[in-house]
Amino acid sequence: MSPRHAEEGFSLLELLVSLALFSMAMGGVAGLLIQNSQINRATQVSAEVQANARNCLSMIVAVLRTAGWDPRNTGLSAVSLDPTPSNSANYIEVYADLNEDGDTDDADEDVTIRWTGTQISWRKSSDTSKPFVVLADGISNDADGDGNAETMFVPDSSTHPTRITVRITARSPTPDPRSGQYIRYTVSSDVVLRRNL
Amino acid sequence: MNGPKPTRTLARPPVPGLRQERGSALVMAIFVLVLLAGMGAALLFVSETEVKMSQVDMRSKQVFYISEAGLEDGRETLRVTNLQGATAALRGSLNDELTAAAGANGVINFDPATLAAVYDSAGNVTGFTGYGDDVPLRATTSFSGGKYAAFLTNDPIDGKTSLNDTNDRVMITAVGTGTNRALEVVQAIVERNPFPQMPATITMIGPLASFDGGNSNAKQYTGTDCAIPGLALPVVGTIGSASEASAELGVHKPSTYTSGAATGLATVSDVNATIDPSWKKCDYLHDLARQVRAAADVVGNSSTPSTSLGTSTAPKIVYIEGDYSISGGLDGGGLLWVTGTLTFSGNASWSGVLFTVGKGDFERSGGGNGVISGANLVANVAGPDRLMWTADDCSGPDGVVGTSDDGAAIATYNNSGGGTGLTQYCSSAISTVEEQFPLAIVGFRQR
């Protein structure tokens, strides 16, 4: 605290120059920070989108694998396919006699999985008055991004399916601010209806 | 330039402040660094959750396939065990396998609800528990980083704990474990008979039958079974009376046709009402083709050498895509499925089942003394293009799927060559083929 120190203080010019330099540096850092946060956000969104699609697919595949479980040999069909899948909605109905009593009237034995608009939902009952439960939202099912959704359940044969390809495309709710594009993530799985091997 | 002076004087008193100002660059730098590091850490955290997510996804897939491997292993074990039965009666039923599975107390204790994995202190699977003293079909086996085991019970129609299998169907349950205590149980109902009873020595599916038995007086056709006394089936079985009438046109030497007491045209019968309904379904035949292809020891084409085929002592399941020729001297055996034209030398013999299903054209025009013992089935399910596995399969003459003419079209069985050959029904040769066949999965579930 000797006066000598005080004499070594900055001049206004020095201060201004240092301030300008500092703000320039900070400007750069801020840009970096903003970009960082954008990437961070995009990664987070893409992780969410992926999780959405994957979880949904694994739940559907588990149901489809058991399609046609008919331990009492009643001759039930494995699936009913949507006769007129459109680019705004399509469904599949999956039958399995889980409690082995010879019908598909009980809980979880008759599952209708559908995609409408942006949602995948299912009704795990033969009772059509029961509501659909939403499995995932933000599903565009538009893998190529041409604005038209593709069919979610593609059988190898429309009359006697033995293999069904399930394809789900999830889309981020908002476009990625950097590219202006939506983040899309497509997962697909080929499910062999194993009951006739 | 007096400016600096007042500044100096102004700046003079708060010396500690000046020091703070000086140090603030450092503080700022640290602050920025911390912020950046925080951002980086957050980014890492996000990608870490992503990695974890895909790990969970991978684990669940892995453990499913491990359990399915257990199921396949169990299915094959059951087939081989059954095939090794000492007597035809033991080979002909799965009762002895069920009794073996029941263990010392003679009761099937297995219940998928009580089935659990046993872990050691490090969290690794050492085995499975919750199945009483049952003998697993496949004991705990290490596979692809996990473990599996397979168990045998009866099917729900017979009652899962019943030791008496009345319908040739049993249930195999397999359990698989992977890393992080992941566990999966899959079940399948498997059936011993790959196809229903063969209805005739020569079964011709379709609205009409193009049959030609030839003009030889020495060539014999018989529906009298080679093994079971009193069993006599039609020599030619057709679907519907029109088809029967068309097949009868090809019976040129009626005296060479016998079936039990019946001879001549009486051995050509409409089996529409008595046949297992599956045989009449084009889709079933199509499905069966796929099953045979999947189960075949040899999948080949027209250039597959005849040495690749089974013999009467070492039968095989052989699936041929397209046309195929069998030359004289062959003593073949097992199941042969040909989707194109099967040209069979008059001198070649076969013990087992010949499926000429696809184009549905069996040609045996050369003379010879070969013996075909077992059963034949010809069906044209390939549609107008006569090619199997195309879109017009099972579509009938108009080639359009979904119209009333759908199903099998006219099939051809031409055995017009001379010679002393014999074509006979033989249930024991058919059984030998069926024993070769893997147990068919008729139901599958993931629990």
XYZ file of C-alpha atoms in Angstrom:
644
model
C 0.000 0.000 0.000
C 2.809 2.284 -0.669
C 2.138 5.180 -3.040
C 4.603 3.642 -5.430
C 2.088 1.046 -6.278
C -0.551 3.580 -7.019
C 1.696 5.139 -9.586
C 1.898 1.889 -11.403
C -1.910 1.918 -12.004
C -3.353 1.788 -15.526
C -3.913 4.655 -17.771
C -7.360 4.989 -19.350
C -5.884 3.942 -22.648
C -4.364 0.874 -21.125
C -7.625 0.064 -19.522
C -9.570 0.507 -22.746
C -7.131 -1.564 -24.722
C -7.159 -4.331 -22.152
C -10.934 -4.158 -21.989
C -11.180 -4.399 -25.777
C -8.773 -7.305 -25.856
C -10.604 -9.002 -23.039
C -14.011 -8.574 -24.626
C -12.684 -9.878 -27.931
C -11.361 -12.941 -26.203
C -14.576 -13.354 -24.287
C -16.548 -12.941 -27.467
C -14.730 -15.884 -28.922
C -15.228 -17.910 -25.804
C -18.900 -17.026 -25.700
C -19.311 -18.187 -29.279
C -17.642 -21.408 -28.311
C -19.892 -21.727 -25.306
C -23.029 -21.144 -27.339
C -21.943 -23.679 -29.901
C -21.049 -26.090 -27.140
C -24.451 -25.764 -25.584
C -26.115 -26.257 -28.968
C -24.165 -29.436 -29.604
C -24.920 -30.528 -26.094
C -28.608 -29.964 -26.642
C -28.557 -31.725 -30.012
C -26.788 -34.727 -28.524
C -29.319 -34.842 -25.740
C -32.208 -34.628 -28.184
C -30.712 -37.300 -30.408
C -30.211 -39.554 -27.372
C -33.828 -39.027 -26.415
C -35.013 -39.680 -29.950
C -32.967 -42.865 -30.107
C -34.201 -44.047 -26.730
C -37.740 -43.376 -27.807
C -37.440 -45.436 -30.971
C -35.444 -48.237 -29.423
C -37.629 -48.751 -26.384
C -40.704 -48.756 -28.511
C -39.219 -51.250 -30.961
C -38.045 -53.642 -28.280
C -41.512 -53.666 -26.695
C -43.173 -54.358 -30.045
C -40.663 -57.024 -31.056
C -41.171 -58.899 -27.783
C -44.905 -59.056 -28.490
C -44.425 -60.045 -32.127
C -42.053 -62.880 -31.288
C -44.817 -64.596 -29.375
C -47.368 -64.026 -32.142
C -49.434 -67.099 -32.857
C -48.613 -68.917 -29.613
C -51.282 -71.557 -29.826
C -50.458 -74.296 -27.326
C -53.928 -75.823 -27.558
C -53.739 -76.027 -31.332
C -56.946 -74.101 -31.930
C -55.669 -72.769 -35.235
C -55.594 -69.123 -34.295
C -53.802 -66.754 -36.619
C -50.606 -65.076 -35.569
C -51.375 -61.591 -36.798
C -53.933 -59.493 -38.607
C -52.375 -57.026 -40.955
C -53.688 -53.616 -41.826
C -55.312 -54.114 -45.245
C -54.948 -50.464 -46.147
C -51.888 -48.971 -44.487
C -51.732 -45.251 -45.185
C -49.006 -42.719 -44.659
C -50.798 -41.333 -41.641
C -51.833 -44.521 -39.871
C -51.254 -48.244 -39.872
C -51.589 -51.103 -37.441
C -51.024 -54.761 -36.734
C -53.016 -57.043 -34.479
C -51.085 -59.792 -32.733
C -52.666 -62.878 -31.185
C -51.181 -65.240 -28.620
C -52.842 -67.614 -26.184
C -50.589 -66.682 -23.282
C -52.524 -68.402 -20.493
C -52.916 -71.505 -22.628
C -56.677 -71.785 -22.291
C -57.465 -72.006 -25.986
C -58.608 -68.437 -26.686
C -57.167 -64.961 -27.049
C -59.767 -63.150 -24.954
C -57.655 -62.671 -21.873
C -55.245 -60.003 -20.789
C -52.424 -59.209 -23.225
C -53.491 -61.958 -25.627
C -54.805 -59.734 -28.387
C -52.568 -56.752 -28.925
C -53.302 -54.071 -31.474
C -50.252 -51.940 -32.136
C -50.870 -48.854 -34.194
C -49.194 -45.767 -35.397
C -51.300 -42.684 -35.943
C -49.910 -39.279 -36.742
C -47.003 -39.032 -34.358
C -47.831 -41.675 -31.807
C -47.316 -45.398 -31.422
C -49.831 -46.891 -29.052
C -51.221 -50.284 -28.224
C -54.304 -51.892 -26.806
C -53.516 -55.157 -25.097
C -57.036 -56.507 -25.084
C -59.576 -57.944 -27.474
C -62.080 -55.512 -25.957
C -62.199 -52.700 -28.497
C -63.771 -50.332 -25.977
C -60.517 -50.298 -24.024
C -58.314 -47.267 -24.678
C -54.993 -47.339 -26.477
C -51.924 -46.724 -24.338
C -49.269 -44.507 -25.858
C -45.862 -46.152 -26.171
C -44.034 -43.326 -27.849
C -44.653 -39.875 -29.194
C -42.737 -37.988 -31.859
C -42.726 -40.914 -34.265
C -42.734 -39.629 -37.820
C -42.017 -42.986 -39.515
C -40.581 -40.959 -42.341
C -37.114 -42.457 -42.606
C -36.128 -40.825 -45.886
C -37.454 -37.434 -44.861
C -39.551 -36.963 -47.987
C -42.551 -35.893 -45.943
C -44.424 -39.147 -46.487
C -44.423 -41.786 -43.813
C -43.579 -45.376 -44.666
C -45.489 -48.415 -43.490
C -44.383 -49.458 -40.041
C -45.115 -53.179 -40.333
C -43.999 -54.771 -43.595
C -44.776 -58.485 -43.972
C -42.961 -60.746 -46.423
C -46.347 -61.852 -47.705
C -49.647 -60.077 -47.290
C -51.608 -63.331 -47.168
C -49.231 -65.661 -45.297
C -46.677 -63.616 -43.443
C -43.730 -65.491 -41.970
C -41.517 -62.506 -41.376
C -42.446 -58.989 -40.435
C -40.157 -56.018 -40.644
C -40.910 -53.384 -38.037
C -39.462 -49.996 -38.775
C -39.739 -47.021 -36.507
C -38.461 -43.544 -37.224
C -38.473 -41.119 -34.351
C -38.071 -37.411 -34.981
C -36.959 -34.622 -32.713
C -39.794 -32.260 -31.720
C -37.934 -29.230 -33.104
C -35.339 -28.815 -35.848
C -31.707 -28.772 -34.863
C -30.854 -25.029 -34.695
C -27.488 -25.554 -36.366
C -28.652 -27.325 -39.485
C -32.334 -26.441 -39.465
C -33.039 -30.159 -39.996
C -34.991 -32.430 -37.728
C -32.980 -35.132 -36.028
C -34.316 -38.480 -37.283
C -33.425 -41.889 -35.989
C -34.637 -45.097 -37.605
C -34.538 -48.488 -35.975
C -35.832 -51.645 -37.565
C -36.094 -55.283 -36.732
C -37.010 -58.350 -38.761
C -39.211 -60.592 -36.674
C -39.596 -64.171 -37.868
C -42.900 -65.667 -36.831
C -41.270 -68.778 -35.447
C -44.312 -70.911 -35.129
C -43.800 -72.708 -38.417
C -40.165 -73.591 -38.448
C -1.497 15.716 -21.898
C -2.489 16.183 -18.308
C -4.981 13.482 -18.465
C -3.013 10.702 -16.917
C -2.210 12.652 -13.845
C -5.682 12.907 -12.348
C -6.216 9.294 -13.216
C -3.179 8.412 -11.308
C -4.290 10.429 -8.364
C -7.736 8.916 -8.613
C -6.307 5.488 -8.885
C -3.987 6.029 -6.044
C -6.074 5.401 -2.965
C -7.776 2.057 -3.649
C -4.648 0.009 -4.049
C -6.225 -3.245 -2.898
C -8.949 -2.658 -5.508
C -6.309 -2.379 -8.151
C -4.925 -5.656 -7.058
C -8.350 -7.214 -7.316
C -8.737 -5.815 -10.781
C -5.440 -7.311 -11.741
C -6.367 -10.695 -10.376
C -9.785 -10.676 -11.996
C -8.323 -11.846 -15.310
C -7.197 -14.952 -13.566
C -10.550 -15.364 -11.882
C -12.254 -14.875 -15.207
C -9.987 -17.379 -16.857
C -10.673 -19.916 -14.141
C -14.370 -19.176 -14.372
C -14.379 -19.752 -18.125
C -12.333 -22.905 -17.761
C -14.683 -24.284 -15.153
C -17.649 -23.446 -17.362
C -16.093 -25.184 -20.349
C -15.134 -28.182 -18.275
C -18.692 -28.341 -16.952
C -20.047 -28.267 -20.470
C -17.647 -30.964 -21.508
C -18.600 -33.087 -18.557
C -22.289 -32.679 -19.387
C -21.564 -33.736 -22.950
C -19.673 -36.764 -21.689
C -22.520 -37.593 -19.370
C -25.010 -37.498 -22.221
C -22.895 -39.721 -24.407
C -22.372 -42.008 -21.434
C -26.138 -42.466 -21.045
C -26.251 -43.148 -24.756
C -23.620 -45.854 -24.376
C -25.449 -47.299 -21.395
C -28.706 -47.293 -23.319
C -27.235 -49.209 -26.213
C -25.608 -51.602 -23.759
C -28.973 -52.378 -22.203
C -30.394 -52.821 -25.677
C -27.548 -55.126 -26.658
C -27.770 -57.150 -23.447
C -31.461 -57.839 -23.885
C -30.909 -58.917 -27.474
C -27.938 -61.056 -26.549
C -29.734 -62.885 -23.775
C -32.711 -63.536 -26.021
C -30.537 -65.146 -28.647
C -28.648 -67.142 -26.007
C -31.950 -68.537 -24.765
C -33.037 -69.264 -28.321
C -29.773 -71.105 -28.874
C -30.690 -73.191 -25.839
C -34.046 -73.932 -27.379
C -32.488 -75.046 -30.658
C -29.954 -77.153 -28.799
C -32.784 -78.754 -26.810
C -34.803 -79.394 -29.953
C -31.914 -81.142 -31.665
C -31.010 -83.067 -28.503
C -34.568 -84.323 -28.286
C -34.552 -85.426 -31.932
C -31.241 -87.232 -31.604
C -32.250 -88.877 -28.317
C -35.473 -90.044 -29.902
C -33.678 -91.274 -33.016
C -31.367 -93.357 -30.830
C -34.287 -95.247 -29.298
C -33.599 -98.978 -29.365
C -36.930 -100.008 -30.837
C -39.291 -98.578 -33.415
C -41.834 -98.100 -30.618
C -39.413 -95.950 -28.618
C -38.471 -93.990 -31.726
C -42.142 -93.614 -32.517
C -43.021 -91.810 -29.305
C -41.661 -89.144 -27.014
C -42.990 -90.859 -23.877
C -39.617 -92.349 -22.972
C -38.015 -88.915 -23.303
C -40.695 -87.402 -21.039
C -40.140 -90.150 -18.471
C -36.411 -89.521 -18.580
C -37.033 -85.785 -18.094
C -39.201 -86.417 -15.023
C -36.185 -87.651 -13.078
C -36.026 -89.953 -10.093
C -39.411 -89.044 -8.610
C -41.172 -89.826 -11.868
C -43.002 -86.495 -11.886
C -42.342 -83.478 -14.062
C -41.596 -80.677 -11.593
C -40.495 -78.069 -14.082
C -42.367 -74.792 -13.910
C -41.175 -71.686 -15.747
C -42.588 -69.559 -12.918
C -40.156 -70.997 -10.362
C -37.197 -71.262 -12.701
C -34.350 -69.003 -11.587
C -30.648 -68.617 -12.104
C -28.131 -69.338 -9.356
C -25.387 -66.762 -8.935
C -22.071 -66.981 -7.136
C -20.760 -64.200 -4.905
C -19.226 -62.437 -7.902
C -22.606 -62.309 -9.618
C -21.810 -64.945 -12.238
C -24.349 -67.567 -13.155
C -23.427 -71.023 -11.939
C -26.593 -72.837 -12.919
C -30.366 -72.884 -12.639
C -32.803 -73.923 -9.955
C -36.555 -74.381 -9.485
C -37.161 -77.534 -11.500
C -37.152 -80.189 -8.779
C -35.327 -83.342 -9.710
C -36.174 -83.069 -13.395
C -33.393 -83.938 -15.776
C -32.798 -81.013 -18.125
C -32.947 -81.789 -21.806
C -29.783 -79.764 -22.011
C -27.915 -79.092 -18.782
C -26.351 -75.692 -18.103
C -24.146 -74.894 -21.069
C -21.853 -71.928 -21.592
C -22.499 -70.114 -24.799
C -21.382 -66.781 -26.213
C -20.658 -65.106 -22.902
C -23.751 -66.459 -21.216
C -25.312 -69.721 -20.195
C -28.375 -71.649 -21.196
C -30.309 -74.754 -20.249
C -33.324 -76.460 -21.818
C -36.129 -78.431 -20.226
C -38.727 -80.816 -21.554
C -42.395 -80.982 -20.569
C -45.500 -82.239 -22.277
C -47.691 -79.771 -24.161
C -50.773 -78.129 -22.588
C -53.209 -80.329 -24.514
C -51.837 -83.489 -22.904
C -51.205 -81.595 -19.678
C -47.733 -80.245 -19.135
C -46.850 -82.737 -16.401
C -48.319 -85.766 -18.178
C -45.823 -88.445 -19.134
C -48.101 -89.699 -21.885
C -47.717 -87.869 -25.161
C -50.805 -88.519 -27.245
C -50.365 -85.900 -29.958
C -46.629 -86.035 -30.781
C -46.295 -82.552 -29.352
C -44.135 -81.571 -26.420
C -42.929 -78.297 -25.014
C -39.323 -77.214 -24.718
C -38.469 -74.344 -22.395
C -35.059 -72.760 -22.571
C -33.560 -70.247 -20.207
C -30.648 -68.045 -21.090
C -28.539 -65.668 -19.050
C -26.184 -62.949 -20.103
C -24.183 -60.262 -18.381
C -25.603 -58.086 -15.592
C -28.039 -60.757 -14.489
C -30.081 -60.499 -17.663
C -32.358 -63.522 -17.986
C -34.695 -64.661 -20.712
C -37.064 -67.613 -21.004
C -38.377 -68.850 -24.343
C -40.712 -71.739 -25.014
C -41.603 -73.713 -28.063
C -44.073 -76.429 -28.773
C -42.455 -78.932 -31.073
C -44.112 -81.610 -33.111
C -42.616 -84.931 -34.031
C -44.413 -85.542 -37.295
C -43.203 -83.207 -39.986
C -46.080 -83.991 -42.323
C -49.415 -85.806 -42.125
C -49.899 -89.358 -43.306
C -49.091 -89.907 -46.963
C -52.512 -90.758 -48.434
C -51.492 -92.969 -51.372
C -48.533 -94.499 -53.151
C -48.808 -91.660 -55.639
C -50.760 -88.652 -54.437
C -51.680 -86.106 -57.077
C -52.895 -82.756 -55.801
C -54.855 -80.517 -58.143
C -58.195 -80.211 -59.929
C -57.105 -82.737 -62.587
C -54.288 -85.267 -62.700
C -52.039 -85.909 -65.675
C -51.116 -89.510 -64.922
C -49.506 -92.073 -67.171
C -48.631 -95.475 -65.717
C -47.170 -96.845 -68.936
C -47.839 -99.891 -71.101
C -45.552 -102.407 -69.479
C -47.130 -105.649 -68.300
C -44.230 -106.313 -65.947
C -44.189 -103.035 -64.063
C -46.058 -103.194 -60.786
C -47.891 -100.574 -58.759
C -49.126 -101.404 -55.302
C -50.774 -99.609 -52.427
C -50.359 -102.578 -50.133
C -48.065 -101.480 -47.346
C -44.627 -103.070 -47.153
C -44.642 -103.274 -43.370
C -48.067 -103.139 -41.733
C -50.202 -106.202 -42.530
C -53.664 -105.306 -43.762
C -52.822 -101.698 -44.571
C -53.678 -100.897 -48.172
C -53.872 -97.421 -49.639
C -54.812 -96.283 -53.128
C -52.088 -96.534 -55.740
C -53.110 -93.150 -57.075
C -54.893 -90.745 -54.766
C -56.535 -87.699 -56.324
C -58.536 -84.725 -55.133
C -62.098 -84.937 -56.433
C -63.850 -87.260 -58.858
C -62.878 -85.269 -61.945
C -59.259 -85.689 -61.048
C -59.821 -89.389 -60.366
C -61.381 -89.823 -63.821
C -58.483 -88.009 -65.474
C -55.920 -90.162 -63.641
C -57.728 -93.348 -64.635
C -57.100 -92.449 -68.275
C -53.437 -93.181 -67.628
C -54.001 -96.684 -66.287
C -53.180 -98.686 -69.418
C -52.444 -102.059 -67.788
C -55.006 -102.407 -64.971
C -53.764 -105.833 -63.933
C -50.468 -104.345 -62.747
C -52.235 -102.179 -60.151
C -53.022 -103.742 -56.772
C -54.012 -102.496 -53.362
C -54.976 -105.192 -50.877
C -57.748 -107.065 -52.630
C -58.481 -104.277 -55.092
C -56.976 -104.205 -58.565
C -57.100 -102.068 -61.672
C -59.082 -98.841 -61.725
C -60.333 -99.509 -58.190
C -56.852 -98.650 -56.934
C -57.227 -95.115 -58.281
C -59.302 -93.243 -55.735
C -60.613 -89.843 -54.880
C -59.078 -89.316 -51.439
C -60.563 -85.849 -50.987
C -62.675 -86.872 -48.009
C -60.151 -89.042 -46.184
C -56.912 -87.169 -46.758
C -55.443 -84.889 -44.104
C -56.852 -81.483 -45.141
C -53.407 -79.901 -45.054
C -52.364 -81.760 -48.201
C -55.059 -79.965 -50.168
C -53.864 -76.539 -49.138
C -51.458 -74.996 -51.529
C -50.167 -72.752 -48.765
C -49.420 -75.752 -46.612
C -47.369 -77.361 -49.368
C -45.607 -74.075 -49.872
C -44.889 -73.870 -46.156
C -43.733 -77.461 -46.093
C -41.304 -76.697 -48.909
C -39.824 -73.966 -46.763
C -39.596 -76.292 -43.771
C -37.920 -78.995 -45.823
C -35.494 -76.483 -47.226
C -34.690 -75.279 -43.717
C -34.254 -78.830 -42.436
C -32.455 -80.266 -45.440
C -29.082 -81.967 -45.156
C -28.436 -80.877 -48.724
C -29.917 -77.907 -50.540
C -28.967 -78.086 -54.164
C -29.892 -77.514 -57.789
C -29.706 -79.376 -61.073
C -25.930 -79.720 -60.813
C -25.948 -81.360 -57.375
C -24.262 -84.773 -57.859
C -26.294 -87.860 -57.055
C -23.607 -88.825 -54.536
C -24.915 -85.955 -52.402
C -28.284 -87.654 -52.108
C -29.177 -90.013 -49.296
C -29.035 -93.751 -49.759
C -31.383 -96.447 -48.562
C -29.003 -97.196 -45.677
C -28.041 -93.581 -44.929
C -31.122 -91.539 -45.780
C -30.934 -87.765 -46.096
C -33.288 -84.872 -46.531
C -32.460 -83.230 -49.839
C -34.075 -80.141 -51.289
C -33.457 -79.328 -54.954
C -34.376 -75.955 -56.392
C -35.306 -76.377 -60.041
C -35.100 -79.419 -62.314
C -33.237 -82.555 -61.342
C -32.265 -85.818 -63.015
C -31.527 -89.091 -61.320
C -29.627 -91.568 -63.426
C -29.756 -95.361 -63.318
C -28.014 -97.383 -60.661
C -28.798 -95.045 -57.786
C -30.123 -96.668 -54.641
C -31.346 -93.514 -52.985
C -33.198 -92.966 -49.771
C -34.736 -90.350 -47.534
C -36.704 -87.333 -48.547
C -36.176 -85.719 -51.912
C -37.990 -82.519 -52.704
C -37.681 -81.163 -56.232
C -39.369 -77.892 -57.182
C -38.828 -78.349 -60.915
C -39.139 -81.413 -63.133
C -37.838 -84.596 -61.514
C -36.546 -86.959 -64.176
C -36.073 -90.343 -62.554
C -34.295 -93.128 -64.403
C -36.223 -96.351 -64.724
C -33.231 -98.161 -63.243
C -32.852 -95.993 -60.159
C -34.418 -96.983 -56.856
C -35.652 -94.924 -53.956
C -36.643 -95.734 -50.424
C -38.483 -92.906 -48.751
C -40.581 -89.998 -49.866
C -40.403 -88.159 -53.178
C -42.010 -84.738 -53.234
C -42.264 -83.293 -56.697
C -43.883 -80.133 -55.469
C -43.402 -76.820 -57.170
C -43.708 -77.243 -60.909
C -45.228 -80.651 -60.084
C -43.736 -82.745 -62.873
C -42.447 -86.286 -62.296
C -41.016 -88.001 -65.372
C -39.865 -91.596 -65.440
C -40.019 -92.500 -69.061
C -37.022 -94.768 -69.501
C -37.321 -98.516 -69.035
C -35.809 -100.245 -66.033
C -36.341 -102.266 -62.910
C -35.906 -99.680 -60.167
C -38.037 -99.872 -57.039
C -39.669 -96.820 -55.524
C -40.670 -97.778 -52.022
C -42.377 -95.284 -49.766
C -44.655 -92.588 -51.123
C -44.792 -89.962 -53.846
C -46.571 -86.662 -53.885
C -46.826 -84.416 -56.900
C -48.348 -80.964 -56.801
C -48.137 -77.964 -59.037
C -48.112 -75.009 -56.683
C -45.761 -72.767 -58.650
C -48.436 -70.870 -60.567
C -48.491 -70.140 -64.308
C -44.790 -69.286 -64.504
C -43.993 -72.811 -63.158
C -41.341 -71.271 -60.926
C -41.419 -71.738 -57.189
C -41.062 -68.771 -54.826
C -42.491 -66.224 -57.220
C -45.487 -63.979 -56.623
C -47.878 -66.125 -58.645
C -47.331 -69.229 -56.510
C -50.605 -70.864 -55.468
C -52.503 -68.449 -57.708
C -54.079 -71.063 -60.043
C -54.343 -70.816 -63.833
C -55.165 -67.098 -63.932
C -51.993 -66.214 -62.054
C -53.814 -63.775 -59.821
C -53.674 -64.343 -56.077
C -57.019 -63.960 -54.360
C -59.336 -65.344 -57.042
C -61.476 -68.456 -56.848
C -59.136 -70.658 -58.888
C -56.323 -70.293 -56.341
C -54.480 -73.393 -55.234
C -52.660 -76.208 -56.920
C -52.915 -76.590 -60.697
C -52.630 -79.800 -62.724
C -49.656 -81.967 -61.767
C -47.938 -84.584 -63.927
C -46.809 -88.101 -63.018
C -45.441 -89.894 -66.025
C -44.058 -93.403 -65.563
C -44.566 -94.610 -69.099
C -41.284 -96.456 -69.584
C -41.055 -100.222 -69.865
C -39.315 -102.637 -67.529
C -40.084 -104.543 -64.373
C -40.037 -101.691 -61.895
C -42.101 -101.575 -58.741
C -43.746 -98.599 -57.129
C -45.071 -99.423 -53.692
C -46.379 -97.839 -50.512
C -44.022 -98.350 -47.590
C -44.874 -96.930 -44.159
C -41.555 -97.995 -42.636
C -39.629 -96.089 -45.311
C -41.845 -93.059 -44.613
C -41.190 -93.405 -40.857
C -37.458 -93.453 -41.486
C -37.795 -90.136 -43.265
C -39.928 -88.705 -40.505
C -37.363 -89.706 -37.893
C -34.750 -87.793 -39.868
C -36.839 -84.693 -39.808
C -36.140 -82.151 -37.088
C -38.942 -81.586 -34.659
C -41.057 -78.854 -36.131
C -41.629 -75.731 -34.056
C -45.373 -75.226 -34.097
C -45.462 -72.539 -31.435
C -43.006 -70.086 -29.993
C -43.162 -67.635 -27.177
C -40.885 -65.307 -25.320
C -41.929 -65.234 -21.678
